[in-house]
Amino acid sequence: MERKQVIIIGSGPAGYTAALYTSRAGLNPIIIEGHEPGGQLTTTTDVENFPGFPEGVMGPDLMANMRAQVKRFGTEFLSTKVKDVNLSKRPFHIVCENGQEFLAETLIISTGASAKYLGLANEMKLIGKGVSACATCDGFFYRNKIVHVVGGGDTALEEANFLTRFASKVYLLHRKEAFRASKPMQERTFNNPKIEVVWNTEAQEILFDESGVTGLKVLNNKSNEITERKTDGFFLGIGHEPNTKFLNGQLALDEHGYIKTQGQHPDTSVAGVFACGDVQDPYYRQAISAAGSGCQAAIRAERFLESLHDSKA
Ligand code: NDP
């Protein structure tokens, strides 16, 4: 079985940055990219908040560039997923879906978090054409437009408030008659004159034409009345799911399933395993913060390997 100094699982900005740093440090990492390399940014269009691109950059292009940059320095790319890991002793044992197995002295986990979607017809097809799960990323494109946000937790209310910087009107659709978001967030929302809450309401269908989203068909779950509402944008704020199932409980997670890291460092509950990007970050969830944490994980892995070497010397 091949034994590696560093294996990186996940290929978003965090994973590619970790690969860039560890390959330039001569550690010859493998990055296990999954079946769709590039992560969440491959499903967005314009990215205007990643530094270094004065005109902005398309999400898929940004990820292709990151991958190409990594390629220069000798990272090995594997397009499969990790099925199983054994973190009970080092070297860690990694089993891939394609049957390949590896031993790793250090592991960097950057498998991200997936935004939850409602599962409506055409919802995924309309991402970037009016459907979004990231107000910070896409809010700017809705200047003076009408948008709807769905959800009743902190994410939805934060997104709704953020969107009022741009949109002329923000409707917040919630399936219940009360929010579960924190009290201060609720107060902010109720005090924002641009936000109107639509209670007891569920989106049933996204209406669209060739230009993108045009409206929503919604159900009032109290009156059973179905109505159509005009909108230019439909933002999902119903939560995220960190991609940690393959870990089978071998790392400490927080109450929402995110990998726990230690203070300002990307160290996890197992020495030699580091986590970076959205899989350990329910708060910032940005490409640039993920990339930054990928750099930190790489440097920590490098120093961990050095410390093993020193202790043997
Ligand atoms: P939550 O799980 O707290 O809330 C999800 C919301 O989406 C709920 O209101 C839920 O409705 C609704 N929802 C879920 N599925 C559906 C569906 N299929 N159809 C319609 N509505 C649906 O997730 P969040 O992402 O909001 O928050 C996760 C954690 O992160 C929380 O602890 C939160 O406090 C924290 N957070 C903190 C922030 C901050 O401090 N600034 C910002 C963002 C998150 P229902 O209520 O009916 O179940």
XYZ file of C-alpha atoms and ligand atoms in Angstrom:
361
model
C 0.000 0.000 0.000
C 1.389 3.410 -0.955
C 2.448 5.495 2.021
C 2.238 9.296 1.719
C 3.360 12.111 3.970
C 0.224 14.153 3.248
C -3.166 13.234 1.863
C -5.719 15.970 1.244
C -9.385 15.070 0.993
C -11.538 17.605 -0.860
C -10.850 19.988 -3.701
C -12.343 23.395 -2.977
C -10.236 26.526 -2.317
C -9.100 25.034 1.024
C -7.944 21.717 -0.455
C -6.178 23.272 -3.451
C -4.404 25.813 -1.250
C -3.296 23.042 1.121
C -2.046 21.099 -1.919
C -0.198 24.148 -3.248
C 1.646 24.715 0.014
C 2.440 21.070 0.779
C 3.608 20.332 -2.769
C 5.829 23.422 -2.806
C 7.243 22.199 0.511
C 8.291 19.003 -1.274
C 5.805 16.739 0.501
C 4.356 15.224 -2.711
C 0.732 15.201 -1.546
C -2.173 13.363 -3.062
C -5.412 15.322 -3.320
C -8.519 13.178 -3.458
C -10.792 15.482 -5.396
C -14.166 13.740 -5.387
C -16.140 13.235 -8.559
C -16.691 16.951 -9.258
C -13.439 18.787 -8.558
C -13.619 22.385 -7.420
C -16.328 22.369 -4.779
C -19.127 24.880 -4.318
C -17.548 27.595 -6.472
C -18.022 25.481 -9.564
C -21.766 26.063 -9.154
C -21.522 29.874 -9.052
C -21.028 32.395 -11.830
C -19.262 35.717 -11.153
C -17.001 35.856 -8.118
C -16.209 39.477 -7.336
C -14.855 39.135 -3.811
C -11.802 36.946 -4.375
C -8.785 39.289 -4.295
C -6.576 39.501 -7.349
C -9.262 39.686 -10.028
C -10.101 43.347 -10.666
C -12.863 42.429 -13.126
C -14.089 39.447 -11.082
C -13.746 35.851 -12.200
C -16.176 33.061 -13.001
C -16.320 30.498 -10.148
C -15.444 27.510 -12.384
C -12.515 29.459 -13.923
C -11.179 30.373 -10.492
C -11.194 26.733 -9.469
C -9.649 25.578 -12.760
C -6.874 28.159 -12.227
C -6.253 26.985 -8.684
C -6.039 23.394 -9.901
C -3.645 24.327 -12.715
C -1.444 26.235 -10.264
C -1.307 23.223 -7.936
C -0.439 20.955 -10.863
C 2.833 22.792 -11.474
C 4.330 21.537 -8.220
C 3.818 17.796 -8.323
C 0.559 17.092 -6.499
C -1.063 13.830 -7.520
C -4.795 14.177 -8.307
C -7.281 11.387 -7.738
C -10.825 11.712 -9.003
C -12.586 9.476 -6.529
C -14.165 9.856 -3.114
C -12.997 8.584 0.234
C -15.197 5.764 1.466
C -13.580 5.020 4.773
C -10.769 6.171 7.042
C -9.102 4.639 10.054
C -7.721 7.367 12.289
C -7.089 5.169 15.321
C -3.352 5.008 14.622
C -0.767 6.591 12.391
C -0.155 6.202 9.544
C -3.854 6.726 8.887
C -5.558 4.287 6.550
C -7.618 5.746 3.678
C -9.926 3.666 1.490
C -11.267 5.202 -1.727
C -14.473 4.356 -3.589
C -12.407 3.229 -6.592
C -10.693 0.574 -4.432
C -7.361 2.386 -3.969
C -5.978 2.418 -0.439
C -3.295 4.606 1.106
C -1.427 5.175 4.319
C -0.935 8.799 5.350
C 1.348 10.334 7.962
C -0.874 13.428 7.996
C -4.354 14.053 6.703
C -5.887 17.361 5.672
C -9.665 17.334 5.477
C -11.268 19.979 3.276
C -14.491 18.312 2.200
C -16.602 21.458 2.605
C -20.223 21.852 3.546
C -23.108 21.571 1.170
C -25.843 24.177 1.259
C -29.220 22.532 1.628
C -31.692 23.000 -1.181
C -35.420 22.369 -1.166
C -35.417 19.785 -3.939
C -37.814 21.758 -6.174
C -37.948 21.140 -9.903
C -35.312 23.199 -11.805
C -33.816 24.500 -8.536
C -30.300 23.284 -9.305
C -30.508 24.268 -12.976
C -31.312 27.858 -11.933
C -28.320 28.287 -9.615
C -26.586 31.411 -10.902
C -29.759 32.430 -12.766
C -31.752 33.639 -9.795
C -31.341 30.773 -7.342
C -28.586 31.120 -4.750
C -27.627 29.736 -1.361
C -25.137 32.523 -0.660
C -26.259 36.131 -0.201
C -22.679 37.302 0.439
C -21.638 35.862 -2.922
C -24.599 36.903 -5.052
C -26.451 39.735 -3.265
C -24.645 42.377 -5.280
C -26.401 41.223 -8.459
C -29.824 42.107 -7.018
C -29.533 45.875 -6.812
C -33.061 47.392 -6.835
C -34.591 43.987 -7.404
C -37.130 41.924 -5.494
C -35.829 38.816 -3.748
C -37.306 36.046 -1.623
C -35.362 34.209 1.074
C -36.557 30.923 2.545
C -35.863 29.742 6.106
C -36.347 30.799 9.698
C -32.930 30.289 11.299
C -29.985 32.669 11.712
C -28.720 31.976 8.199
C -31.982 32.995 6.533
C -32.426 36.108 8.649
C -28.818 37.157 8.192
C -29.112 36.654 4.436
C -32.363 38.646 4.352
C -30.785 41.542 6.242
C -27.677 41.478 4.067
C -29.775 41.487 0.898
C -31.551 44.709 1.938
C -28.294 46.517 1.121
C -29.037 45.879 -2.522
C -32.584 44.686 -3.123
C -35.551 47.045 -3.142
C -37.624 44.503 -1.217
C -36.825 41.257 0.591
C -39.580 38.773 1.379
C -38.743 36.155 3.978
C -40.751 32.968 3.477
C -41.038 30.744 6.509
C -43.036 27.561 6.879
C -43.926 28.280 10.505
C -45.289 31.212 12.462
C -42.174 31.799 14.523
C -38.456 31.956 13.790
C -35.876 29.781 15.457
C -33.195 32.432 14.844
C -31.606 34.211 17.819
C -33.584 37.038 19.419
C -31.201 39.843 18.337
C -31.333 38.573 14.742
C -35.131 38.502 14.899
C -35.221 42.059 16.241
C -32.938 43.238 13.463
C -35.203 41.575 10.940
C -38.486 42.914 12.315
C -36.965 46.401 12.493
C -35.753 46.343 8.900
C -38.339 48.220 6.813
C -37.230 46.498 3.612
C -38.019 42.998 4.935
C -41.519 41.581 4.918
C -42.061 38.204 6.567
C -44.465 35.786 4.894
C -45.438 33.222 7.549
C -46.753 29.689 7.092
C -45.606 29.648 3.526
C -43.749 27.028 1.500
C -42.226 27.457 -1.933
C -43.659 24.854 -4.267
C -42.384 25.816 -7.687
C -39.836 28.217 -9.165
C -41.138 30.164 -12.156
C -38.603 31.215 -14.771
C -38.034 32.223 -18.365
C -34.893 32.368 -20.519
C -33.532 35.288 -18.437
C -33.792 33.320 -15.163
C -36.081 33.294 -12.137
C -39.276 35.372 -12.478
C -41.436 34.173 -9.620
C -42.510 31.536 -7.157
C -45.602 29.458 -6.663
C -46.186 29.226 -2.911
C -48.519 27.368 -0.589
C -49.983 28.872 2.555
C -49.982 25.795 4.757
C -52.756 27.189 6.987
C -55.278 28.221 4.373
C -54.018 25.767 1.706
C -54.154 28.658 -0.739
C -51.645 28.564 -3.608
C -50.503 31.910 -5.002
C -47.851 33.236 -7.377
C -45.314 35.821 -6.264
C -43.006 37.862 -8.466
C -39.319 37.676 -7.671
C -35.945 38.201 -9.318
C -34.019 36.106 -6.852
C -34.653 33.083 -4.647
C -32.198 32.594 -1.791
C -32.035 29.403 0.232
C -31.223 29.924 3.901
C -32.216 26.524 5.245
C -28.825 25.475 6.535
C -25.667 23.687 5.480
C -24.504 20.148 5.899
C -20.791 19.635 6.543
C -19.443 16.666 4.580
C -18.153 14.507 7.393
C -20.061 11.214 7.057
C -16.997 9.287 5.853
C -15.291 10.049 9.184
C -17.695 7.752 11.013
C -17.420 9.669 14.274
C -13.620 9.406 14.497
C -13.100 13.159 14.902
C -14.778 15.463 17.393
C -17.564 17.461 15.752
C -19.602 20.382 17.083
C -23.354 20.118 17.654
C -24.041 20.925 13.979
C -21.611 18.332 12.612
C -18.685 20.668 11.788
C -15.202 19.378 12.620
C -13.917 20.966 15.810
C -10.565 22.666 15.399
C -8.410 24.063 18.152
C -8.535 27.806 18.608
C -6.686 29.560 15.846
C -5.112 26.325 14.582
C -6.567 23.745 12.171
C -5.661 20.826 14.462
C -8.495 18.366 15.102
C -9.059 15.953 17.976
C -6.589 13.496 16.379
C -2.903 14.499 16.186
C -1.785 14.629 12.545
C -5.295 15.269 11.181
C -6.047 18.858 10.185
C -9.273 20.405 8.912
C -9.739 23.500 6.786
C -12.430 25.287 4.791
C -16.164 25.061 5.293
C -16.081 21.585 6.871
C -14.847 23.312 10.042
C -16.294 26.781 9.510
C -20.001 27.444 10.024
C -19.349 31.182 10.357
C -17.360 32.740 7.497
C -17.905 30.221 4.674
C -16.033 32.266 2.087
C -13.665 31.097 -0.652
C -10.938 33.405 0.581
C -11.278 32.325 4.227
C -11.293 28.674 3.106
C -8.136 29.253 1.058
C -6.491 30.946 4.060
C -7.328 28.032 6.318
C -5.963 25.604 3.690
C -2.639 27.414 3.943
C -2.738 27.099 7.746
C -3.516 23.363 7.578
C -0.615 22.812 5.167
C 1.834 24.647 7.396
C 0.629 22.753 10.466
C 0.981 19.417 8.616
C 4.482 20.389 7.517
C 5.511 21.292 11.080
C 3.919 18.135 12.456
C 6.011 16.042 10.036
C 9.126 18.004 11.025
C 8.422 17.334 14.696
C 8.195 13.576 13.996
C 11.480 13.753 12.188
C 13.097 15.732 15.028
C 11.855 13.281 17.664
C 13.416 10.379 15.736
C 16.725 12.203 15.339
P -31.025 26.117 11.163
O -31.089 24.648 11.133
O -30.919 26.817 12.470
O -32.340 26.704 10.474
C -32.802 26.200 9.261
C -34.110 26.908 8.939
O -34.520 26.469 7.662
C -35.223 26.595 9.922
O -35.996 27.731 10.161
C -36.040 25.534 9.188
O -37.410 25.612 9.442
C -35.821 25.936 7.742
N -35.926 24.774 6.879
C -35.170 23.643 6.908
N -35.558 22.791 5.944
C -36.576 23.417 5.300
C -37.416 23.047 4.224
N -37.261 21.882 3.608
N -38.367 23.905 3.832
C -38.511 25.111 4.444
N -37.765 25.520 5.468
C -36.806 24.677 5.892
O -29.843 26.501 10.169
P -29.007 27.852 10.052
O -28.113 27.672 8.900
O -29.907 29.019 10.052
O -28.153 27.897 11.382
C -27.274 26.816 11.740
C -26.502 27.200 12.994
O -25.561 28.230 12.684
C -27.409 27.765 14.100
O -26.909 27.386 15.336
C -27.267 29.241 13.939
O -27.522 29.941 15.138
C -25.818 29.385 13.471
N -25.640 30.606 12.676
C -25.254 31.730 13.316
C -25.105 32.900 12.617
C -24.664 34.101 13.344
O -24.482 34.037 14.537
N -24.471 35.225 12.690
C -25.355 32.999 11.168
C -25.789 31.750 10.596
C -25.939 30.608 11.339
P -38.046 25.215 10.862
O -37.718 26.331 11.782
O -39.492 25.112 10.537
O -37.438 23.906 11.237
